[in-house]
Amino acid sequence: MADLSRWTPPPPGPMTLEGGYARLVPPAPAHAAAIHAANATDPAIWTHLSYGPLAEPADYAVWVDRMSARPDPFFFAIRDLDRPDPGGVASIDPANGSIEVGHICLSRDLQRTRAASEAIFLLADWAFAAGYRRFEWKCDAANGPSRRAAMRFGFAFEGVFRRHMIVKGRNRDTAWFAIVDRDWPELRDAHRCWLDPANFDASGRQRLRLGDLTDPVRRRAGAEHSLP
């Protein structure tokens, strides 16, 4: 068993992450109008968040100003490099060598894009390179799209916390998923294979699906902690 008596947590986050399709930077007041406009016509994105909807641009600007000053969770504005402005946000939330990706709120234009997938890859790759041992994804158990996204990225399902929260006047059971450090090298290779421009045809359609590439690692990791 590893000796962790001298282990100390890494600092909470980088300032900028950039890949071939996405750029992540701390949100600033200058981003607020663009992110609000990208999300203003889609009230459904707020359903599973504990706050919102933030219907007015001024309200969103206040929220961005407040969140940008907090080191934990550490927020990022996410921009597709093919677009001039950011179209969503996500955060990382560090503790005990474990870091959570959360507060994911992406516009319709950013959802299901290479940039959105690469944003999660960049956050995970930074976290494990920085020395974190565990990268978590937690969501409302009723949020089917979020659960499917977690598995597609290679997060292993670890269970459901029943009656975990009261959110906007209703019960929330929380589904837990995670990637741990020993699984990341194989998952990183899977993500890089999927993100390779050669994996997409001239119309932008994928040749290999990310979920198919990550599935063997995810299933093996899930089996490791299953009860006999």
mmCIF file of C-alpha atoms in Angstrom:
data_model
loop_
_atom_site.group_PDB
_atom_site.id
_atom_site.type_symbol
_atom_site.label_atom_id
_atom_site.label_comp_id
_atom_site.label_asym_id
_atom_site.label_seq_id
_atom_site.Cartn_x
_atom_site.Cartn_y
_atom_site.Cartn_z
ATOM 1 C CA MET A 1 0.000 0.000 0.000
ATOM 2 C CA ALA A 2 1.342 3.435 -0.927
ATOM 3 C CA ASP A 3 2.615 5.659 1.892
ATOM 4 C CA LEU A 4 0.720 8.961 1.621
ATOM 5 C CA SER A 5 1.881 10.451 4.925
ATOM 6 C CA ARG A 6 3.946 13.109 3.157
ATOM 7 C CA TRP A 7 1.530 13.713 0.309
ATOM 8 C CA THR A 8 0.267 17.286 -0.112
ATOM 9 C CA PRO A 9 -2.451 18.458 -2.492
ATOM 10 C CA PRO A 10 -1.425 20.349 -5.625
ATOM 11 C CA PRO A 11 -2.493 23.973 -6.082
ATOM 12 C CA PRO A 12 -6.100 24.441 -7.207
ATOM 13 C CA GLY A 13 -5.731 25.227 -10.859
ATOM 14 C CA PRO A 14 -3.957 26.556 -13.943
ATOM 15 C CA MET A 15 -4.765 29.843 -15.586
ATOM 16 C CA THR A 16 -5.156 28.711 -19.195
ATOM 17 C CA LEU A 17 -5.596 25.366 -20.931
ATOM 18 C CA GLU A 18 -5.594 25.110 -24.720
ATOM 19 C CA GLY A 19 -5.850 22.220 -27.142
ATOM 20 C CA GLY A 20 -6.579 21.825 -30.810
ATOM 21 C CA TYR A 21 -10.268 22.679 -30.499
ATOM 22 C CA ALA A 22 -10.874 24.376 -27.146
ATOM 23 C CA ARG A 23 -9.434 27.081 -24.922
ATOM 24 C CA LEU A 24 -10.220 27.341 -21.214
ATOM 25 C CA VAL A 25 -9.529 30.537 -19.260
ATOM 26 C CA PRO A 26 -10.750 31.915 -15.931
ATOM 27 C CA PRO A 27 -14.055 33.726 -16.514
ATOM 28 C CA ALA A 28 -13.885 37.496 -16.525
ATOM 29 C CA PRO A 29 -16.615 40.157 -16.584
ATOM 30 C CA ALA A 30 -15.854 40.640 -20.281
ATOM 31 C CA HIS A 31 -17.048 37.064 -20.943
ATOM 32 C CA ALA A 32 -20.389 37.442 -19.202
ATOM 33 C CA ALA A 33 -22.444 38.946 -22.028
ATOM 34 C CA ALA A 34 -21.290 36.367 -24.591
ATOM 35 C CA ILE A 35 -21.855 33.343 -22.326
ATOM 36 C CA HIS A 36 -25.247 34.656 -21.250
ATOM 37 C CA ALA A 37 -26.299 35.261 -24.852
ATOM 38 C CA ALA A 38 -25.179 31.747 -25.839
ATOM 39 C CA ASN A 39 -27.334 30.205 -23.105
ATOM 40 C CA ALA A 40 -30.239 32.657 -22.862
ATOM 41 C CA THR A 41 -32.597 30.727 -25.139
ATOM 42 C CA ASP A 42 -32.116 27.356 -23.417
ATOM 43 C CA PRO A 43 -33.638 27.302 -19.908
ATOM 44 C CA ALA A 44 -33.194 23.514 -19.723
ATOM 45 C CA ILE A 45 -29.457 23.857 -19.049
ATOM 46 C CA TRP A 46 -30.280 25.135 -15.544
ATOM 47 C CA THR A 47 -32.516 22.200 -14.593
ATOM 48 C CA HIS A 48 -29.864 20.170 -12.786
ATOM 49 C CA LEU A 49 -27.799 23.061 -11.419
ATOM 50 C CA SER A 50 -28.420 24.228 -7.865
ATOM 51 C CA TYR A 51 -28.747 27.862 -8.999
ATOM 52 C CA GLY A 52 -30.247 29.747 -11.921
ATOM 53 C CA PRO A 53 -31.721 30.387 -14.322
ATOM 54 C CA LEU A 54 -29.957 33.726 -14.579
ATOM 55 C CA ALA A 55 -32.341 35.317 -17.022
ATOM 56 C CA GLU A 56 -30.877 38.820 -17.237
ATOM 57 C CA PRO A 57 -27.382 39.709 -18.516
ATOM 58 C CA ALA A 58 -26.773 41.844 -15.444
ATOM 59 C CA ASP A 59 -27.541 38.891 -13.161
ATOM 60 C CA TYR A 60 -25.126 36.691 -15.058
ATOM 61 C CA ALA A 61 -22.442 39.384 -14.902
ATOM 62 C CA VAL A 62 -22.805 39.528 -11.108
ATOM 63 C CA TRP A 63 -22.523 35.737 -10.911
ATOM 64 C CA VAL A 64 -19.394 35.687 -13.101
ATOM 65 C CA ASP A 65 -17.805 38.432 -11.021
ATOM 66 C CA ARG A 66 -18.501 36.487 -7.815
ATOM 67 C CA MET A 67 -17.322 33.117 -9.137
ATOM 68 C CA SER A 68 -14.167 34.486 -10.772
ATOM 69 C CA ALA A 69 -12.932 35.642 -7.368
ATOM 70 C CA ARG A 70 -13.197 32.159 -5.802
ATOM 71 C CA PRO A 71 -10.261 29.721 -5.791
ATOM 72 C CA ASP A 72 -12.500 26.763 -4.927
ATOM 73 C CA PRO A 73 -14.307 25.874 -7.084
ATOM 74 C CA PHE A 74 -11.989 27.263 -9.720
ATOM 75 C CA PHE A 75 -14.028 28.234 -12.789
ATOM 76 C CA PHE A 76 -13.166 28.256 -16.472
ATOM 77 C CA ALA A 77 -14.878 29.845 -19.444
ATOM 78 C CA ILE A 78 -14.852 27.422 -22.393
ATOM 79 C CA ARG A 79 -14.419 28.615 -25.973
ATOM 80 C CA ASP A 80 -14.561 26.593 -29.150
ATOM 81 C CA LEU A 81 -11.545 27.841 -31.121
ATOM 82 C CA ASP A 82 -13.765 28.055 -34.213
ATOM 83 C CA ARG A 83 -15.893 30.685 -32.458
ATOM 84 C CA PRO A 84 -14.941 34.167 -31.218
ATOM 85 C CA ASP A 85 -16.544 33.975 -27.771
ATOM 86 C CA PRO A 86 -16.877 31.434 -24.951
ATOM 87 C CA GLY A 87 -20.061 29.380 -24.888
ATOM 88 C CA GLY A 88 -20.041 27.770 -21.477
ATOM 89 C CA VAL A 89 -18.352 27.200 -18.142
ATOM 90 C CA ALA A 90 -17.040 24.378 -15.958
ATOM 91 C CA SER A 91 -15.147 24.239 -12.702
ATOM 92 C CA ILE A 92 -12.670 22.111 -10.796
ATOM 93 C CA ASP A 93 -13.061 21.571 -7.052
ATOM 94 C CA PRO A 94 -9.958 20.131 -5.301
ATOM 95 C CA ALA A 95 -9.678 18.287 -1.972
ATOM 96 C CA ASN A 96 -7.710 15.328 -0.555
ATOM 97 C CA GLY A 97 -5.987 14.571 -3.835
ATOM 98 C CA SER A 98 -9.384 14.346 -5.475
ATOM 99 C CA ILE A 99 -10.634 16.966 -7.884
ATOM 100 C CA GLU A 100 -14.147 17.301 -9.247
ATOM 101 C CA VAL A 101 -15.294 18.699 -12.553
ATOM 102 C CA GLY A 102 -18.603 20.422 -11.986
ATOM 103 C CA HIS A 103 -20.875 23.384 -12.669
ATOM 104 C CA ILE A 104 -20.836 22.295 -16.326
ATOM 105 C CA CYS A 105 -23.094 24.627 -18.283
ATOM 106 C CA LEU A 106 -22.649 24.566 -22.068
ATOM 107 C CA SER A 107 -24.660 26.305 -24.742
ATOM 108 C CA ARG A 108 -26.422 24.268 -27.411
ATOM 109 C CA ASP A 109 -23.762 25.346 -29.918
ATOM 110 C CA LEU A 110 -20.979 24.053 -27.670
ATOM 111 C CA GLN A 111 -22.645 20.787 -26.638
ATOM 112 C CA ARG A 112 -21.633 17.629 -28.515
ATOM 113 C CA THR A 113 -18.633 19.301 -30.163
ATOM 114 C CA ARG A 114 -14.982 18.319 -30.293
ATOM 115 C CA ALA A 115 -14.240 21.449 -28.272
ATOM 116 C CA ALA A 116 -16.574 20.406 -25.451
ATOM 117 C CA SER A 117 -15.058 16.927 -25.279
ATOM 118 C CA GLU A 118 -11.547 18.319 -25.415
ATOM 119 C CA ALA A 119 -12.343 20.688 -22.538
ATOM 120 C CA ILE A 120 -12.957 17.710 -20.235
ATOM 121 C CA PHE A 121 -9.812 16.008 -21.543
ATOM 122 C CA LEU A 122 -7.714 19.125 -20.862
ATOM 123 C CA LEU A 123 -9.021 19.408 -17.299
ATOM 124 C CA ALA A 124 -8.376 15.721 -16.566
ATOM 125 C CA ASP A 125 -4.941 15.744 -18.168
ATOM 126 C CA TRP A 126 -3.906 18.808 -16.169
ATOM 127 C CA ALA A 127 -5.257 17.317 -12.922
ATOM 128 C CA PHE A 128 -3.293 14.077 -13.175
ATOM 129 C CA ALA A 129 -0.142 15.817 -14.415
ATOM 130 C CA ALA A 130 -0.383 18.149 -11.407
ATOM 131 C CA GLY A 131 -0.468 15.206 -9.005
ATOM 132 C CA TYR A 132 -4.131 14.635 -8.259
ATOM 133 C CA ARG A 133 -5.088 11.009 -7.636
ATOM 134 C CA ARG A 134 -8.767 11.100 -8.569
ATOM 135 C CA PHE A 135 -10.942 13.069 -11.008
ATOM 136 C CA GLU A 136 -14.654 13.020 -10.125
ATOM 137 C CA TRP A 137 -17.885 13.618 -12.003
ATOM 138 C CA LYS A 138 -21.050 13.930 -9.908
ATOM 139 C CA CYS A 139 -24.491 14.670 -11.280
ATOM 140 C CA ASP A 140 -28.192 14.438 -10.541
ATOM 141 C CA ALA A 141 -29.018 10.741 -10.915
ATOM 142 C CA ALA A 142 -32.023 11.801 -13.021
ATOM 143 C CA ASN A 143 -29.762 13.624 -15.491
ATOM 144 C CA GLY A 144 -29.432 10.960 -18.172
ATOM 145 C CA PRO A 145 -27.343 13.037 -20.616
ATOM 146 C CA SER A 146 -24.790 13.847 -17.896
ATOM 147 C CA ARG A 147 -24.515 10.207 -16.855
ATOM 148 C CA ARG A 148 -24.005 9.102 -20.456
ATOM 149 C CA ALA A 149 -21.393 11.819 -20.976
ATOM 150 C CA ALA A 150 -19.450 10.683 -17.906
ATOM 151 C CA MET A 151 -19.284 7.115 -19.198
ATOM 152 C CA ARG A 152 -18.332 8.279 -22.679
ATOM 153 C CA PHE A 153 -15.352 10.152 -21.217
ATOM 154 C CA GLY A 154 -14.291 7.028 -19.327
ATOM 155 C CA PHE A 155 -15.513 7.809 -15.807
ATOM 156 C CA ALA A 156 -16.379 4.615 -13.916
ATOM 157 C CA PHE A 157 -19.759 4.553 -12.169
ATOM 158 C CA GLU A 158 -19.329 4.225 -8.390
ATOM 159 C CA GLY A 159 -22.875 4.413 -7.077
ATOM 160 C CA VAL A 160 -25.739 6.710 -6.083
ATOM 161 C CA PHE A 161 -26.069 8.807 -2.948
ATOM 162 C CA ARG A 162 -29.799 8.599 -2.284
ATOM 163 C CA ARG A 163 -31.613 11.602 -0.782
ATOM 164 C CA HIS A 164 -28.355 13.505 -1.135
ATOM 165 C CA MET A 165 -29.640 17.061 -1.639
ATOM 166 C CA ILE A 166 -32.681 19.256 -1.938
ATOM 167 C CA VAL A 167 -32.277 21.305 -5.125
ATOM 168 C CA LYS A 168 -34.844 23.891 -6.151
ATOM 169 C CA GLY A 169 -37.445 22.303 -3.894
ATOM 170 C CA ARG A 170 -37.020 18.712 -5.081
ATOM 171 C CA ASN A 171 -35.005 15.707 -3.981
ATOM 172 C CA ARG A 172 -31.728 14.996 -5.723
ATOM 173 C CA ASP A 173 -30.090 11.589 -5.703
ATOM 174 C CA THR A 174 -26.477 12.016 -6.821
ATOM 175 C CA ALA A 175 -24.665 9.626 -9.164
ATOM 176 C CA TRP A 176 -20.910 9.385 -8.609
ATOM 177 C CA PHE A 177 -18.325 8.653 -11.308
ATOM 178 C CA ALA A 178 -14.534 8.871 -11.210
ATOM 179 C CA ILE A 179 -11.282 8.346 -13.073
ATOM 180 C CA VAL A 180 -8.255 7.501 -10.922
ATOM 181 C CA ASP A 181 -4.611 8.112 -11.692
ATOM 182 C CA ARG A 182 -3.746 4.536 -12.638
ATOM 183 C CA ASP A 183 -6.496 4.492 -15.298
ATOM 184 C CA TRP A 184 -5.608 7.820 -16.884
ATOM 185 C CA PRO A 185 -2.678 6.778 -19.147
ATOM 186 C CA GLU A 186 -4.936 4.406 -21.122
ATOM 187 C CA LEU A 187 -7.821 6.852 -21.110
ATOM 188 C CA ARG A 188 -5.544 9.682 -22.201
ATOM 189 C CA ASP A 189 -4.456 7.592 -25.197
ATOM 190 C CA ALA A 190 -8.132 6.903 -25.998
ATOM 191 C CA HIS A 191 -8.990 10.603 -25.869
ATOM 192 C CA ARG A 192 -5.995 11.539 -27.998
ATOM 193 C CA CYS A 193 -6.961 8.920 -30.566
ATOM 194 C CA TRP A 194 -10.497 10.317 -30.710
ATOM 195 C CA LEU A 195 -9.343 13.955 -30.875
ATOM 196 C CA ASP A 196 -6.885 13.262 -33.705
ATOM 197 C CA PRO A 197 -8.080 15.164 -36.796
ATOM 198 C CA ALA A 198 -7.661 11.937 -38.769
ATOM 199 C CA ASN A 199 -10.547 10.493 -36.744
ATOM 200 C CA PHE A 200 -12.979 12.830 -38.519
ATOM 201 C CA ASP A 201 -14.011 12.779 -42.149
ATOM 202 C CA ALA A 202 -14.397 15.823 -44.386
ATOM 203 C CA SER A 203 -17.898 16.409 -42.993
ATOM 204 C CA GLY A 204 -16.657 16.323 -39.411
ATOM 205 C CA ARG A 205 -18.182 12.922 -38.662
ATOM 206 C CA GLN A 206 -16.238 10.714 -36.257
ATOM 207 C CA ARG A 207 -14.762 7.460 -37.503
ATOM 208 C CA LEU A 208 -14.220 5.984 -34.029
ATOM 209 C CA ARG A 209 -16.519 6.798 -31.111
ATOM 210 C CA LEU A 210 -14.934 8.033 -27.898
ATOM 211 C CA GLY A 211 -17.181 5.792 -25.815
ATOM 212 C CA ASP A 212 -15.967 2.711 -27.682
ATOM 213 C CA LEU A 213 -12.347 3.709 -27.047
ATOM 214 C CA THR A 214 -12.803 4.368 -23.328
ATOM 215 C CA ASP A 215 -15.245 1.542 -22.598
ATOM 216 C CA PRO A 216 -12.701 -1.230 -21.831
ATOM 217 C CA VAL A 217 -10.901 0.916 -19.242
ATOM 218 C CA ARG A 218 -14.140 2.142 -17.692
ATOM 219 C CA ARG A 219 -15.575 -1.354 -17.386
ATOM 220 C CA ARG A 220 -12.399 -2.719 -15.836
ATOM 221 C CA ALA A 221 -12.252 0.135 -13.334
ATOM 222 C CA GLY A 222 -15.918 -0.349 -12.455
ATOM 223 C CA ALA A 223 -15.413 -4.050 -11.859
ATOM 224 C CA GLU A 224 -12.545 -3.377 -9.454
ATOM 225 C CA HIS A 225 -14.774 -1.774 -6.828
ATOM 226 C CA SER A 226 -17.922 -3.861 -7.363
ATOM 227 C CA LEU A 227 -19.148 -5.808 -4.368
ATOM 228 C CA PRO A 228 -18.742 -9.604 -4.638
#
